[in-house]
Amino acid sequence: DTEVTQTPKHLVMGMTNKKSLKCEQHMGHRAMYWYKQKAKKPPELMFVYSYEKLSINESVPSRFSPECPNSSLLNLHLHALQPEDSALYLCASSQENGGINIQYFGAGTRLSVL
Amino acid sequence: KQEVTQIPAALSVPEGENLVLNCSFTDSAIYNLQWFRQDPGKGLTSLLLIQSSQREQTSGRLNASLDKSSGRSTLYIAASQPGDSATYLCAVLLNILTGGGNKLTFGTGTQLKVEL
């Protein structure tokens, strides 16, 4: 099973709302990632968690708040977003195995901020 | 800072044609290079991964090559089919972070359309 599951698939929210994106994997991977992707652009890394600890924050605004409650679950809490935050949010996980390190991606959450 | 570019940005070919997608990177000290496929509005599917010590990898009709010294990789697709239509992204990994996480730098992508 190489599946990374993201919920919800679509989300529409107002600028004053609070919502959360969820990501789950059961591959035993100890690194998990959040990416943001705008239309016709490559994914941009937002956060990396390694062994449930935040290891990279790519200078993301504080209105995005990641959380890794356990080794299988990664959340992204959203508050007071702006219309320009509308994008596809991708979650990924990885584990190094014998020198091979592959990231597996979820299908993404399409977020629209009104 | 690692920069990754892909040429062409878009490509339209008739079904059955063999084609080559190009990826170039500025820092040759990479750990590995990965090719992904992305269908519109969907996540990324890993196609091939080439370790820095390897020259090429093959999977079915796909063949990826790596030339670290020149900072280039190519993805060769044989006998293209309409189902191959998607955006293809290459991504390089410079090093493994402490604890096993890694930071990929993605290319700009090639949007491929295979027509009947």
PDB file of C-alpha atoms in Angstrom:
ATOM      1  CA  ASP A   1       0.000   0.000   0.000  1.00  0.00           C
ATOM      2  CA  THR A   2       1.622   3.260  -1.167  1.00  0.00           C
ATOM      3  CA  GLU A   3      -1.358   5.456  -0.421  1.00  0.00           C
ATOM      4  CA  VAL A   4      -1.438   8.910   1.100  1.00  0.00           C
ATOM      5  CA  THR A   5      -5.014   9.972   1.834  1.00  0.00           C
ATOM      6  CA  GLN A   6      -6.045  13.615   1.980  1.00  0.00           C
ATOM      7  CA  THR A   7      -9.380  15.002   3.147  1.00  0.00           C
ATOM      8  CA  PRO A   8     -11.375  16.882   2.152  1.00  0.00           C
ATOM      9  CA  LYS A   9     -10.907  16.782  -1.631  1.00  0.00           C
ATOM     10  CA  HIS A  10     -12.404  20.243  -2.016  1.00  0.00           C
ATOM     11  CA  LEU A  11     -12.835  23.082   0.467  1.00  0.00           C
ATOM     12  CA  VAL A  12     -14.391  26.518   0.114  1.00  0.00           C
ATOM     13  CA  MET A  13     -13.909  28.923   2.989  1.00  0.00           C
ATOM     14  CA  GLY A  14     -14.351  32.580   3.813  1.00  0.00           C
ATOM     15  CA  MET A  15     -11.522  34.760   5.031  1.00  0.00           C
ATOM     16  CA  THR A  16     -12.781  34.650   8.621  1.00  0.00           C
ATOM     17  CA  ASN A  17     -13.248  30.870   8.775  1.00  0.00           C
ATOM     18  CA  LYS A  18     -11.119  28.292  10.547  1.00  0.00           C
ATOM     19  CA  LYS A  19     -10.706  24.961   8.812  1.00  0.00           C
ATOM     20  CA  SER A  20      -8.277  22.041   8.775  1.00  0.00           C
ATOM     21  CA  LEU A  21      -6.795  19.811   6.091  1.00  0.00           C
ATOM     22  CA  LYS A  22      -6.007  16.224   6.993  1.00  0.00           C
ATOM     23  CA  CYS A  23      -3.415  13.796   5.648  1.00  0.00           C
ATOM     24  CA  GLU A  24      -2.945  10.145   6.596  1.00  0.00           C
ATOM     25  CA  GLN A  25      -0.502   7.406   5.612  1.00  0.00           C
ATOM     26  CA  HIS A  26      -0.017   3.880   6.909  1.00  0.00           C
ATOM     27  CA  MET A  27       3.266   3.048   5.212  1.00  0.00           C
ATOM     28  CA  GLY A  28       5.286   3.601   8.377  1.00  0.00           C
ATOM     29  CA  HIS A  29       6.962   6.662   6.869  1.00  0.00           C
ATOM     30  CA  ARG A  30       8.516   8.997   9.428  1.00  0.00           C
ATOM     31  CA  ALA A  31       8.735  12.123   7.229  1.00  0.00           C
ATOM     32  CA  MET A  32       5.637  14.018   6.082  1.00  0.00           C
ATOM     33  CA  TYR A  33       5.279  17.161   3.991  1.00  0.00           C
ATOM     34  CA  TRP A  34       2.877  19.922   3.043  1.00  0.00           C
ATOM     35  CA  TYR A  35       3.153  21.560  -0.400  1.00  0.00           C
ATOM     36  CA  LYS A  36       1.193  24.368  -2.012  1.00  0.00           C
ATOM     37  CA  GLN A  37       0.637  24.329  -5.768  1.00  0.00           C
ATOM     38  CA  LYS A  38      -0.817  27.162  -7.834  1.00  0.00           C
ATOM     39  CA  ALA A  39      -2.198  26.519 -11.310  1.00  0.00           C
ATOM     40  CA  LYS A  40       0.447  25.633 -13.919  1.00  0.00           C
ATOM     41  CA  LYS A  41       3.237  25.950 -11.345  1.00  0.00           C
ATOM     42  CA  PRO A  42       5.336  23.273  -9.613  1.00  0.00           C
ATOM     43  CA  PRO A  43       4.629  22.384  -5.978  1.00  0.00           C
ATOM     44  CA  GLU A  44       6.218  24.657  -3.369  1.00  0.00           C
ATOM     45  CA  LEU A  45       7.348  23.132  -0.102  1.00  0.00           C
ATOM     46  CA  MET A  46       5.680  24.580   3.012  1.00  0.00           C
ATOM     47  CA  PHE A  47       6.550  22.292   5.934  1.00  0.00           C
ATOM     48  CA  VAL A  48       8.469  19.092   6.662  1.00  0.00           C
ATOM     49  CA  TYR A  49       7.904  16.910   9.708  1.00  0.00           C
ATOM     50  CA  SER A  50      10.452  14.284  10.622  1.00  0.00           C
ATOM     51  CA  TYR A  51       9.663  11.861  13.452  1.00  0.00           C
ATOM     52  CA  GLU A  52       6.690  14.051  14.403  1.00  0.00           C
ATOM     53  CA  LYS A  53       8.889  17.118  14.825  1.00  0.00           C
ATOM     54  CA  LEU A  54       8.795  20.151  12.560  1.00  0.00           C
ATOM     55  CA  SER A  55      12.129  20.204  10.726  1.00  0.00           C
ATOM     56  CA  ILE A  56      11.463  22.725   7.947  1.00  0.00           C
ATOM     57  CA  ASN A  57       9.196  25.759   7.786  1.00  0.00           C
ATOM     58  CA  GLU A  58       9.691  27.567   4.487  1.00  0.00           C
ATOM     59  CA  SER A  59       8.790  30.977   5.908  1.00  0.00           C
ATOM     60  CA  VAL A  60       5.097  30.201   5.660  1.00  0.00           C
ATOM     61  CA  PRO A  61       2.680  32.848   7.075  1.00  0.00           C
ATOM     62  CA  SER A  62       1.311  32.067  10.526  1.00  0.00           C
ATOM     63  CA  ARG A  63      -2.238  31.762   9.179  1.00  0.00           C
ATOM     64  CA  PHE A  64      -1.077  28.248   8.179  1.00  0.00           C
ATOM     65  CA  SER A  65      -0.412  26.085  11.241  1.00  0.00           C
ATOM     66  CA  PRO A  66       0.821  22.494  10.809  1.00  0.00           C
ATOM     67  CA  GLU A  67       0.366  19.735  13.348  1.00  0.00           C
ATOM     68  CA  CYS A  68       1.637  16.154  13.479  1.00  0.00           C
ATOM     69  CA  PRO A  69      -0.303  14.370  16.240  1.00  0.00           C
ATOM     70  CA  ASN A  70       1.240  10.968  15.478  1.00  0.00           C
ATOM     71  CA  SER A  71       3.448   9.235  12.941  1.00  0.00           C
ATOM     72  CA  SER A  72       0.533   8.509  10.564  1.00  0.00           C
ATOM     73  CA  LEU A  73      -1.309  11.803  10.626  1.00  0.00           C
ATOM     74  CA  LEU A  74      -0.536  15.339   9.479  1.00  0.00           C
ATOM     75  CA  ASN A  75      -2.893  18.295   9.751  1.00  0.00           C
ATOM     76  CA  LEU A  76      -2.798  21.812   8.345  1.00  0.00           C
ATOM     77  CA  HIS A  77      -4.897  24.299  10.302  1.00  0.00           C
ATOM     78  CA  LEU A  78      -6.116  27.319   8.350  1.00  0.00           C
ATOM     79  CA  HIS A  79      -7.236  30.632   9.812  1.00  0.00           C
ATOM     80  CA  ALA A  80      -7.855  34.081   8.353  1.00  0.00           C
ATOM     81  CA  LEU A  81      -6.718  33.070   4.877  1.00  0.00           C
ATOM     82  CA  GLN A  82      -6.527  35.412   1.898  1.00  0.00           C
ATOM     83  CA  PRO A  83      -7.923  34.831  -1.605  1.00  0.00           C
ATOM     84  CA  GLU A  84      -4.360  34.384  -2.900  1.00  0.00           C
ATOM     85  CA  ASP A  85      -4.069  31.306  -0.672  1.00  0.00           C
ATOM     86  CA  SER A  86      -6.446  29.502  -3.020  1.00  0.00           C
ATOM     87  CA  ALA A  87      -4.463  26.562  -4.427  1.00  0.00           C
ATOM     88  CA  LEU A  88      -4.053  22.797  -4.462  1.00  0.00           C
ATOM     89  CA  TYR A  89      -2.536  21.632  -1.155  1.00  0.00           C
ATOM     90  CA  LEU A  90      -0.573  18.432  -1.423  1.00  0.00           C
ATOM     91  CA  CYS A  91       0.607  16.138   1.330  1.00  0.00           C
ATOM     92  CA  ALA A  92       3.467  13.671   0.897  1.00  0.00           C
ATOM     93  CA  SER A  93       5.378  11.142   2.959  1.00  0.00           C
ATOM     94  CA  SER A  94       8.741   9.442   2.597  1.00  0.00           C
ATOM     95  CA  GLN A  95      11.117   7.014   4.246  1.00  0.00           C
ATOM     96  CA  GLU A  96      14.696   6.280   3.349  1.00  0.00           C
ATOM     97  CA  ASN A  97      15.194   2.605   2.595  1.00  0.00           C
ATOM     98  CA  GLY A  98      18.577   1.269   1.537  1.00  0.00           C
ATOM     99  CA  GLY A  99      19.629   4.633   0.146  1.00  0.00           C
ATOM    100  CA  ILE A 100      16.397   5.024  -1.795  1.00  0.00           C
ATOM    101  CA  ASN A 101      14.245   7.984  -0.769  1.00  0.00           C
ATOM    102  CA  ILE A 102      10.958   8.447  -2.607  1.00  0.00           C
ATOM    103  CA  GLN A 103       8.161  10.858  -1.774  1.00  0.00           C
ATOM    104  CA  TYR A 104       4.605   9.560  -2.165  1.00  0.00           C
ATOM    105  CA  PHE A 105       1.913  12.162  -2.746  1.00  0.00           C
ATOM    106  CA  GLY A 106      -1.766  12.362  -1.914  1.00  0.00           C
ATOM    107  CA  ALA A 107      -4.402  13.515  -4.396  1.00  0.00           C
ATOM    108  CA  GLY A 108      -4.538  16.946  -2.790  1.00  0.00           C
ATOM    109  CA  THR A 109      -7.156  19.301  -1.369  1.00  0.00           C
ATOM    110  CA  ARG A 110      -8.422  21.999  -3.722  1.00  0.00           C
ATOM    111  CA  LEU A 111      -8.887  25.089  -1.553  1.00  0.00           C
ATOM    112  CA  SER A 112     -10.845  28.166  -2.571  1.00  0.00           C
ATOM    113  CA  VAL A 113     -10.816  31.232  -0.318  1.00  0.00           C
ATOM    114  CA  LEU A 114     -13.622  33.704  -0.948  1.00  0.00           C
TER     115      LEU A 114
ATOM    116  CA  LYS B   1      20.431  27.862  -4.910  1.00  0.00           C
ATOM    117  CA  GLN B   2      19.346  24.874  -6.992  1.00  0.00           C
ATOM    118  CA  GLU B   3      17.275  25.816 -10.041  1.00  0.00           C
ATOM    119  CA  VAL B   4      15.523  23.215 -12.156  1.00  0.00           C
ATOM    120  CA  THR B   5      14.108  23.964 -15.574  1.00  0.00           C
ATOM    121  CA  GLN B   6      12.227  21.833 -18.063  1.00  0.00           C
ATOM    122  CA  ILE B   7      12.022  22.170 -21.820  1.00  0.00           C
ATOM    123  CA  PRO B   8       9.668  22.325 -23.586  1.00  0.00           C
ATOM    124  CA  ALA B   9       6.968  23.864 -21.390  1.00  0.00           C
ATOM    125  CA  ALA B  10       4.292  22.263 -23.559  1.00  0.00           C
ATOM    126  CA  LEU B  11       4.318  19.563 -26.202  1.00  0.00           C
ATOM    127  CA  SER B  12       1.651  18.147 -28.488  1.00  0.00           C
ATOM    128  CA  VAL B  13       2.359  14.975 -30.469  1.00  0.00           C
ATOM    129  CA  PRO B  14       0.353  12.433 -32.470  1.00  0.00           C
ATOM    130  CA  GLU B  15      -0.282   9.025 -30.948  1.00  0.00           C
ATOM    131  CA  GLY B  16       2.512   6.507 -31.469  1.00  0.00           C
ATOM    132  CA  GLU B  17       5.345   9.019 -31.566  1.00  0.00           C
ATOM    133  CA  ASN B  18       8.455   8.597 -29.433  1.00  0.00           C
ATOM    134  CA  LEU B  19       9.300  11.719 -27.439  1.00  0.00           C
ATOM    135  CA  VAL B  20      11.886  13.201 -25.100  1.00  0.00           C
ATOM    136  CA  LEU B  21      11.328  15.546 -22.190  1.00  0.00           C
ATOM    137  CA  ASN B  22      14.279  17.505 -20.833  1.00  0.00           C
ATOM    138  CA  CYS B  23      15.217  18.560 -17.320  1.00  0.00           C
ATOM    139  CA  SER B  24      18.269  20.607 -16.363  1.00  0.00           C
ATOM    140  CA  PHE B  25      19.573  21.581 -12.936  1.00  0.00           C
ATOM    141  CA  THR B  26      22.226  24.044 -11.833  1.00  0.00           C
ATOM    142  CA  ASP B  27      23.817  22.206  -8.875  1.00  0.00           C
ATOM    143  CA  SER B  28      25.252  18.838  -9.949  1.00  0.00           C
ATOM    144  CA  ALA B  29      25.766  17.629  -6.340  1.00  0.00           C
ATOM    145  CA  ILE B  30      22.422  15.869  -6.223  1.00  0.00           C
ATOM    146  CA  TYR B  31      21.419  12.819  -4.192  1.00  0.00           C
ATOM    147  CA  ASN B  32      18.825  11.614  -6.688  1.00  0.00           C
ATOM    148  CA  LEU B  33      16.422  12.802  -9.383  1.00  0.00           C
ATOM    149  CA  GLN B  34      12.787  11.806  -9.630  1.00  0.00           C
ATOM    150  CA  TRP B  35      10.288  12.062 -12.488  1.00  0.00           C
ATOM    151  CA  PHE B  36       6.612  12.570 -11.628  1.00  0.00           C
ATOM    152  CA  ARG B  37       3.392  12.633 -13.573  1.00  0.00           C
ATOM    153  CA  GLN B  38       0.503  14.910 -12.615  1.00  0.00           C
ATOM    154  CA  ASP B  39      -2.980  14.752 -14.100  1.00  0.00           C
ATOM    155  CA  PRO B  40      -5.028  17.982 -13.991  1.00  0.00           C
ATOM    156  CA  GLY B  41      -6.082  18.881 -10.443  1.00  0.00           C
ATOM    157  CA  LYS B  42      -4.580  15.669  -9.048  1.00  0.00           C
ATOM    158  CA  GLY B  43      -1.604  14.673  -6.947  1.00  0.00           C
ATOM    159  CA  LEU B  44       1.789  13.532  -8.198  1.00  0.00           C
ATOM    160  CA  THR B  45       2.597   9.982  -9.224  1.00  0.00           C
ATOM    161  CA  SER B  46       6.229   8.908  -9.039  1.00  0.00           C
ATOM    162  CA  LEU B  47       7.377   7.400 -12.349  1.00  0.00           C
ATOM    163  CA  LEU B  48      11.108   6.814 -12.011  1.00  0.00           C
ATOM    164  CA  LEU B  49      13.859   7.597  -9.537  1.00  0.00           C
ATOM    165  CA  ILE B  50      17.528   7.736 -10.528  1.00  0.00           C
ATOM    166  CA  GLN B  51      20.186   7.665  -7.828  1.00  0.00           C
ATOM    167  CA  SER B  52      23.194   9.945  -8.323  1.00  0.00           C
ATOM    168  CA  SER B  53      25.372   6.893  -9.024  1.00  0.00           C
ATOM    169  CA  GLN B  54      23.083   5.612 -11.788  1.00  0.00           C
ATOM    170  CA  ARG B  55      22.915   6.594 -15.438  1.00  0.00           C
ATOM    171  CA  GLU B  56      19.395   5.450 -16.294  1.00  0.00           C
ATOM    172  CA  GLN B  57      16.240   3.724 -15.129  1.00  0.00           C
ATOM    173  CA  THR B  58      13.523   2.010 -17.145  1.00  0.00           C
ATOM    174  CA  SER B  59       9.897   1.202 -16.447  1.00  0.00           C
ATOM    175  CA  GLY B  60       7.771  -0.110 -19.289  1.00  0.00           C
ATOM    176  CA  ARG B  61       7.696   2.473 -22.083  1.00  0.00           C
ATOM    177  CA  LEU B  62       9.557   5.015 -19.944  1.00  0.00           C
ATOM    178  CA  ASN B  63      13.296   5.481 -19.781  1.00  0.00           C
ATOM    179  CA  ALA B  64      15.006   8.173 -17.728  1.00  0.00           C
ATOM    180  CA  SER B  65      18.665   9.075 -18.022  1.00  0.00           C
ATOM    181  CA  LEU B  66      20.902  11.183 -15.808  1.00  0.00           C
ATOM    182  CA  ASP B  67      24.086  13.071 -16.641  1.00  0.00           C
ATOM    183  CA  LYS B  68      25.179  14.702 -13.400  1.00  0.00           C
ATOM    184  CA  SER B  69      28.250  16.390 -14.836  1.00  0.00           C
ATOM    185  CA  SER B  70      26.209  18.347 -17.365  1.00  0.00           C
ATOM    186  CA  GLY B  71      23.245  18.807 -15.008  1.00  0.00           C
ATOM    187  CA  ARG B  72      20.746  17.098 -17.274  1.00  0.00           C
ATOM    188  CA  SER B  73      18.130  14.385 -17.237  1.00  0.00           C
ATOM    189  CA  THR B  74      15.834  13.178 -20.008  1.00  0.00           C
ATOM    190  CA  LEU B  75      12.597  11.225 -19.885  1.00  0.00           C
ATOM    191  CA  TYR B  76      12.011   9.143 -22.990  1.00  0.00           C
ATOM    192  CA  ILE B  77       8.471   7.949 -23.697  1.00  0.00           C
ATOM    193  CA  ALA B  78       8.142   5.300 -26.378  1.00  0.00           C
ATOM    194  CA  ALA B  79       5.058   4.791 -28.539  1.00  0.00           C
ATOM    195  CA  SER B  80       3.064   7.559 -26.866  1.00  0.00           C
ATOM    196  CA  GLN B  81      -0.631   7.053 -26.114  1.00  0.00           C
ATOM    197  CA  PRO B  82      -3.476   9.513 -25.346  1.00  0.00           C
ATOM    198  CA  GLY B  83      -3.396   8.213 -21.760  1.00  0.00           C
ATOM    199  CA  ASP B  84       0.115   9.655 -21.420  1.00  0.00           C
ATOM    200  CA  SER B  85      -1.343  13.164 -21.602  1.00  0.00           C
ATOM    201  CA  ALA B  86      -0.417  14.895 -18.349  1.00  0.00           C
ATOM    202  CA  THR B  87       2.134  17.278 -16.866  1.00  0.00           C
ATOM    203  CA  TYR B  88       5.543  15.750 -16.245  1.00  0.00           C
ATOM    204  CA  LEU B  89       7.713  17.143 -13.464  1.00  0.00           C
ATOM    205  CA  CYS B  90      11.286  16.372 -12.589  1.00  0.00           C
ATOM    206  CA  ALA B  91      12.560  16.971  -9.059  1.00  0.00           C
ATOM    207  CA  VAL B  92      16.060  16.834  -7.602  1.00  0.00           C
ATOM    208  CA  LEU B  93      17.072  15.978  -4.084  1.00  0.00           C
ATOM    209  CA  LEU B  94      20.255  17.624  -2.849  1.00  0.00           C
ATOM    210  CA  ASN B  95      20.693  15.740   0.412  1.00  0.00           C
ATOM    211  CA  ILE B  96      18.879  13.827   3.099  1.00  0.00           C
ATOM    212  CA  LEU B  97      17.886  15.894   6.093  1.00  0.00           C
ATOM    213  CA  THR B  98      18.572  14.720   9.602  1.00  0.00           C
ATOM    214  CA  GLY B  99      15.804  12.323  10.603  1.00  0.00           C
ATOM    215  CA  GLY B 100      15.022  11.124   7.084  1.00  0.00           C
ATOM    216  CA  GLY B 101      13.077  14.021   5.624  1.00  0.00           C
ATOM    217  CA  ASN B 102      14.157  15.469   2.325  1.00  0.00           C
ATOM    218  CA  LYS B 103      13.686  18.646   0.330  1.00  0.00           C
ATOM    219  CA  LEU B 104      12.830  18.261  -3.329  1.00  0.00           C
ATOM    220  CA  THR B 105      13.330  21.066  -5.811  1.00  0.00           C
ATOM    221  CA  PHE B 106      10.827  20.743  -8.634  1.00  0.00           C
ATOM    222  CA  GLY B 107      11.229  21.699 -12.244  1.00  0.00           C
ATOM    223  CA  THR B 108       8.834  23.956 -14.091  1.00  0.00           C
ATOM    224  CA  GLY B 109       7.048  21.028 -15.761  1.00  0.00           C
ATOM    225  CA  THR B 110       6.223  19.924 -19.321  1.00  0.00           C
ATOM    226  CA  GLN B 111       2.558  19.712 -20.270  1.00  0.00           C
ATOM    227  CA  LEU B 112       2.169  16.830 -22.710  1.00  0.00           C
ATOM    228  CA  LYS B 113      -0.803  16.200 -24.986  1.00  0.00           C
ATOM    229  CA  VAL B 114      -0.931  13.057 -27.098  1.00  0.00           C
ATOM    230  CA  GLU B 115      -3.545  13.311 -29.812  1.00  0.00           C
ATOM    231  CA  LEU B 116      -5.437  10.546 -31.581  1.00  0.00           C
TER     232      LEU B 116
END
